[in-house]
GROMACS .gro file of C-alpha atoms in nm:
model
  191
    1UNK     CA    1   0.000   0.000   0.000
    2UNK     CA    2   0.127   0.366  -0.072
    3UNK     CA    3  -0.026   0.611   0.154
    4UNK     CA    4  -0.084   0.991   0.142
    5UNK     CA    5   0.248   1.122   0.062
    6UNK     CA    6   0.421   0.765   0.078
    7UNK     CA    7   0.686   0.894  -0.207
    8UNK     CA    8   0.751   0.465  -0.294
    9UNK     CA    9   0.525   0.496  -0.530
   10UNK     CA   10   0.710   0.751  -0.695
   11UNK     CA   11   1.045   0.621  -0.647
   12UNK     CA   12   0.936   0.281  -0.786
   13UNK     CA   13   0.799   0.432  -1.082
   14UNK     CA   14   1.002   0.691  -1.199
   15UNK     CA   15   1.150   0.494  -1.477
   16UNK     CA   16   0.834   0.492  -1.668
   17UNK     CA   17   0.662   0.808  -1.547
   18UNK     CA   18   0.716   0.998  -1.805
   19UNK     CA   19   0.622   0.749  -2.072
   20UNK     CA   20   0.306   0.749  -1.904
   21UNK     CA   21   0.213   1.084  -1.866
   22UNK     CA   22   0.128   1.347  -2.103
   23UNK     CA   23   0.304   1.687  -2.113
   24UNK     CA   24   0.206   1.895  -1.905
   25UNK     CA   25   0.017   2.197  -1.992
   26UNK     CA   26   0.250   2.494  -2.051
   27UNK     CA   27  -0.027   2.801  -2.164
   28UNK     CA   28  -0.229   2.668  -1.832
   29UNK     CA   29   0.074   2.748  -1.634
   30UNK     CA   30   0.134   3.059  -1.799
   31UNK     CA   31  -0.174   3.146  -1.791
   32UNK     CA   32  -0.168   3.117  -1.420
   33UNK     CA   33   0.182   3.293  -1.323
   34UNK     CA   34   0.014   3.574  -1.591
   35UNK     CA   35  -0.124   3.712  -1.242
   36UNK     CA   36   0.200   3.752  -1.057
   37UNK     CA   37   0.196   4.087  -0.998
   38UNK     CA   38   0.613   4.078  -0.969
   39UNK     CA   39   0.874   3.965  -1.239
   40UNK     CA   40   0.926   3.585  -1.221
   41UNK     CA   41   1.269   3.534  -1.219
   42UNK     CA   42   1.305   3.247  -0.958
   43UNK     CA   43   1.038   2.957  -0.982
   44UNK     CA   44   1.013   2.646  -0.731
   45UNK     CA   45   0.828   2.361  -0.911
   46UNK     CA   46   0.693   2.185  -0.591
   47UNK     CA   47   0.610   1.815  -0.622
   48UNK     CA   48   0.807   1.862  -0.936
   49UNK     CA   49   0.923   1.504  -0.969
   50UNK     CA   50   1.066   1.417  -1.307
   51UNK     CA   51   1.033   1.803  -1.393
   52UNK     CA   52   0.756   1.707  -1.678
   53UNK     CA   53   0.606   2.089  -1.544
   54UNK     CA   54   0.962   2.266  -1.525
   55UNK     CA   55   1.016   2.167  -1.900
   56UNK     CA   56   0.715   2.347  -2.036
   57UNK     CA   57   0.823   2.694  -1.852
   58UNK     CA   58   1.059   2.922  -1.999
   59UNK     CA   59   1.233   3.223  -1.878
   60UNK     CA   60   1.294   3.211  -1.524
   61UNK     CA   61   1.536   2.986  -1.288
   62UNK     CA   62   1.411   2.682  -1.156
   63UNK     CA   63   1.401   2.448  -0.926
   64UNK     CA   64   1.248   2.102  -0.924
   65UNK     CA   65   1.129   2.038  -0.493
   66UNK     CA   66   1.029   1.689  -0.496
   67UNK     CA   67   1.042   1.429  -0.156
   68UNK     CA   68   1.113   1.145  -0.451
   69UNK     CA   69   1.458   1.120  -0.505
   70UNK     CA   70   1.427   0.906  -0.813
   71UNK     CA   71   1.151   1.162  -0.998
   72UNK     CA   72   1.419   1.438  -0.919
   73UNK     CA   73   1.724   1.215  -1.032
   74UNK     CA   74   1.537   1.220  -1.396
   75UNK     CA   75   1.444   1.580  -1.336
   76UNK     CA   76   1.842   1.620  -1.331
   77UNK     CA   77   1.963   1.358  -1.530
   78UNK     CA   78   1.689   1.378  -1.834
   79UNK     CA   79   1.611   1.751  -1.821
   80UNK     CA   80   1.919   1.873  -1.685
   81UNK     CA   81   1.679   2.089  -1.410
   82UNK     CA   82   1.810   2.215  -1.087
   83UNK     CA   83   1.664   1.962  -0.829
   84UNK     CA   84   1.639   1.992  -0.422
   85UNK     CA   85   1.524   1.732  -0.222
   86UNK     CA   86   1.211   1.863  -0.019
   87UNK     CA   87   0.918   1.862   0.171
   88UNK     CA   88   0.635   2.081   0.037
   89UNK     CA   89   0.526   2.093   0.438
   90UNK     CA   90   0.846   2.239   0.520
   91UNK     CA   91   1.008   2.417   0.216
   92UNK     CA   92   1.404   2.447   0.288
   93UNK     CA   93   1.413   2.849   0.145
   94UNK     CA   94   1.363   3.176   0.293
   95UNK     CA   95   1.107   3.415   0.346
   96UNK     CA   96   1.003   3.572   0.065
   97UNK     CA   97   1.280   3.468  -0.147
   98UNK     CA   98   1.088   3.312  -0.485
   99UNK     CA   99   0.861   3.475  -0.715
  100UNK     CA  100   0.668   3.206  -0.825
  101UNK     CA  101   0.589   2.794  -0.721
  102UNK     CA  102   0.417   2.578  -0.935
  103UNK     CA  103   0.224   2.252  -0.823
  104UNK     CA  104   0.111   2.071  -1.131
  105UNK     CA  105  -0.103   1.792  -1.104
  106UNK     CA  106   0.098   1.667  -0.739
  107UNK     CA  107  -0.116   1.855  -0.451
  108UNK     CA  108  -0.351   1.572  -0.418
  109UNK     CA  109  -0.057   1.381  -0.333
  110UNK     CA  110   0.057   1.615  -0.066
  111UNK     CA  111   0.013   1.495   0.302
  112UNK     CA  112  -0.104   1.827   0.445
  113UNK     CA  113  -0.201   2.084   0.197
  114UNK     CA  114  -0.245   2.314   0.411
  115UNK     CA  115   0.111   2.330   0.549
  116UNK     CA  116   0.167   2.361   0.171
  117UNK     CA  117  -0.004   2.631   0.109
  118UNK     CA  118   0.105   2.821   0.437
  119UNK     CA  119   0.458   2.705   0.303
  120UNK     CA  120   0.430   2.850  -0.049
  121UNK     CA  121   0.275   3.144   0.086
  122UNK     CA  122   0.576   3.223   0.330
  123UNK     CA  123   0.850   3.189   0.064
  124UNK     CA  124   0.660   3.337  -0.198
  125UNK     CA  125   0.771   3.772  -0.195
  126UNK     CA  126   0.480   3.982  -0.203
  127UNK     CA  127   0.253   3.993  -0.552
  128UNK     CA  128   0.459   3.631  -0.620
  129UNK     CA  129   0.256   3.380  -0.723
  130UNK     CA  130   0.180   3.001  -0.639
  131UNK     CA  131  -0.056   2.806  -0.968
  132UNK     CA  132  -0.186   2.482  -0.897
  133UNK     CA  133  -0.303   2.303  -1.198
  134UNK     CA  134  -0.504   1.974  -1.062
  135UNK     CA  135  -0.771   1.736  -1.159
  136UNK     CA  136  -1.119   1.819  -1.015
  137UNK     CA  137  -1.295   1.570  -0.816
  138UNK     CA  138  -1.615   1.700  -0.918
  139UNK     CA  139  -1.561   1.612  -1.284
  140UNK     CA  140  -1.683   1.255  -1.410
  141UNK     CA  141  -1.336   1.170  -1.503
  142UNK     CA  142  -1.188   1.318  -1.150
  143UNK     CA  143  -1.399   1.044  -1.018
  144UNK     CA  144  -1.276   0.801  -1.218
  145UNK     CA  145  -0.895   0.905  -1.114
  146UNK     CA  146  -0.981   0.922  -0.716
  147UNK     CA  147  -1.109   0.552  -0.726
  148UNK     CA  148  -0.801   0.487  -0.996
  149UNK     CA  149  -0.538   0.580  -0.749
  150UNK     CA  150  -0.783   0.455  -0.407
  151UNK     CA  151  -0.770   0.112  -0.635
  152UNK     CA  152  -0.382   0.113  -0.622
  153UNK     CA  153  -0.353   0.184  -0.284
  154UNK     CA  154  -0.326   0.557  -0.271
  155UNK     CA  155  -0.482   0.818  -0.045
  156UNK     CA  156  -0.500   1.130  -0.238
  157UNK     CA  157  -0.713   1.392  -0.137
  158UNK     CA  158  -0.850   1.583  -0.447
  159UNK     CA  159  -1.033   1.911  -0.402
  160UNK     CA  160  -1.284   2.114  -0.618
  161UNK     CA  161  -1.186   2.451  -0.771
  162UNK     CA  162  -1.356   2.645  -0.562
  163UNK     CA  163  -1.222   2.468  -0.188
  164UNK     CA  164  -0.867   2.450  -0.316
  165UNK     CA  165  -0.932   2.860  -0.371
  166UNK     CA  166  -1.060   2.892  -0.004
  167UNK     CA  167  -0.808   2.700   0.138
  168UNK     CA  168  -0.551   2.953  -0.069
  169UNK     CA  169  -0.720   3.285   0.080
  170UNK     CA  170  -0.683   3.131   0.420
  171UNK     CA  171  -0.329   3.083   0.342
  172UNK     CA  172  -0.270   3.479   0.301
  173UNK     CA  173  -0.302   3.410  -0.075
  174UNK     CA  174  -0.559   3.590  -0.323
  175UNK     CA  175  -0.691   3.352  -0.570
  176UNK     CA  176  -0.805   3.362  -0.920
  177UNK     CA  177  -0.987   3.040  -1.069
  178UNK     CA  178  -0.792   3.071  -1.418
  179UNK     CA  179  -0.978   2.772  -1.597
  180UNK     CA  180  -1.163   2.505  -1.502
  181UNK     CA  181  -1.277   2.092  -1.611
  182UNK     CA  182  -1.147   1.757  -1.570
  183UNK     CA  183  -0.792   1.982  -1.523
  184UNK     CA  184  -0.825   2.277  -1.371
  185UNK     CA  185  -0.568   2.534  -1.257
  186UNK     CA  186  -0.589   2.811  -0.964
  187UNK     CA  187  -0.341   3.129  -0.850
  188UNK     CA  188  -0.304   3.223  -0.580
  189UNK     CA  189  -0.135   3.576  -0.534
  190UNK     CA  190   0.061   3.630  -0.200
  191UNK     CA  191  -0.093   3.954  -0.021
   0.00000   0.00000   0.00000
């Protein structure tokens, strides 16, 4: 069994992730760090892994923060990415030191979100921006994922749009729903 935020999983299948997995989504993301209301010149790609998100960014400096050392060991090796080692519940950078942090299809993964988000928020300099692209529960094929990954042993925790946006105003974030569907993505601008 791999529970919530069990990074085995990961580690175990990093070889083949990114066979797997489509691209991800790079106007969504841009899109979404559109509402930074700072130039974004140093980007943390939480929960990051293989750096599948990292790769469709351009411009700024960043860094892959992943807990799986084996996604981040492609993210370096494959994608020659900067890659740290990290908990998204206890991010190892200062105060208000990055401009932008990504979380791209990984939050429902993360053991407590709201740590996250506090965490984000804290490094994150004021106007920066945190974008969360992630798969809504709410959609039919949201459902289907959730029991997918219940059925092999994970305990994600997806949330709807509009809770994930809550949770990011209690966090000392203002957020913007940028799009929504079976992927949705949500910025959150630190205050």
């Amino acid at each position: 069994m791999y529970g919530l935020g069990d990074v085995g999983f990961f580690d175990r299948v990093a070889p083949l992730y990114d066979l797997a997995m489509p691209p991800a989504d790079g106007e969504a993301l841009a899109a979404g760090l559109a509402h930074a209301e700072c130039p974004i010149e140093r980007l943390l790609d939480v929960g990051g892994g293989s750096g599948r998100a990292a790769a469709a960014l351009t411009g700024p400096d960043i860094t892959v923060v992943d807990a799986s050392v084996e996604m981040l060991s492609r993210a370096r090796r494959v994608r020659g990415l900067s890659g740290l080692a990290g908990d998204a519940g206890r991010l190892p950078f200062r105060d208000a030191s990055v401009d932008a942090v990504t979380i791209v299809d990984a939050f429902h993964h993360l053991p407590d979100q709201d740590a996250a988000l506090a965490e984000t928020a804290r490094a994150l300099v004021p106007g920066g921006a945190l974008v969360v692209r992630e798969f809504d529960p709410d959609h039919p094929l949201g459902r289907l994922l959730a029991v997918g990954e219940r059925a092999i042993g994970m305990e994600s925790r997806f949330r709807a749009p509009d809770d994930l946006a809550a949770a990011m105003d209690d966090a000392g974030l203002d957020p913007r729903i940028v799009d929504r569907g079976f992927g949705y993505t949500v910025a959150g601008v630190r205050r």
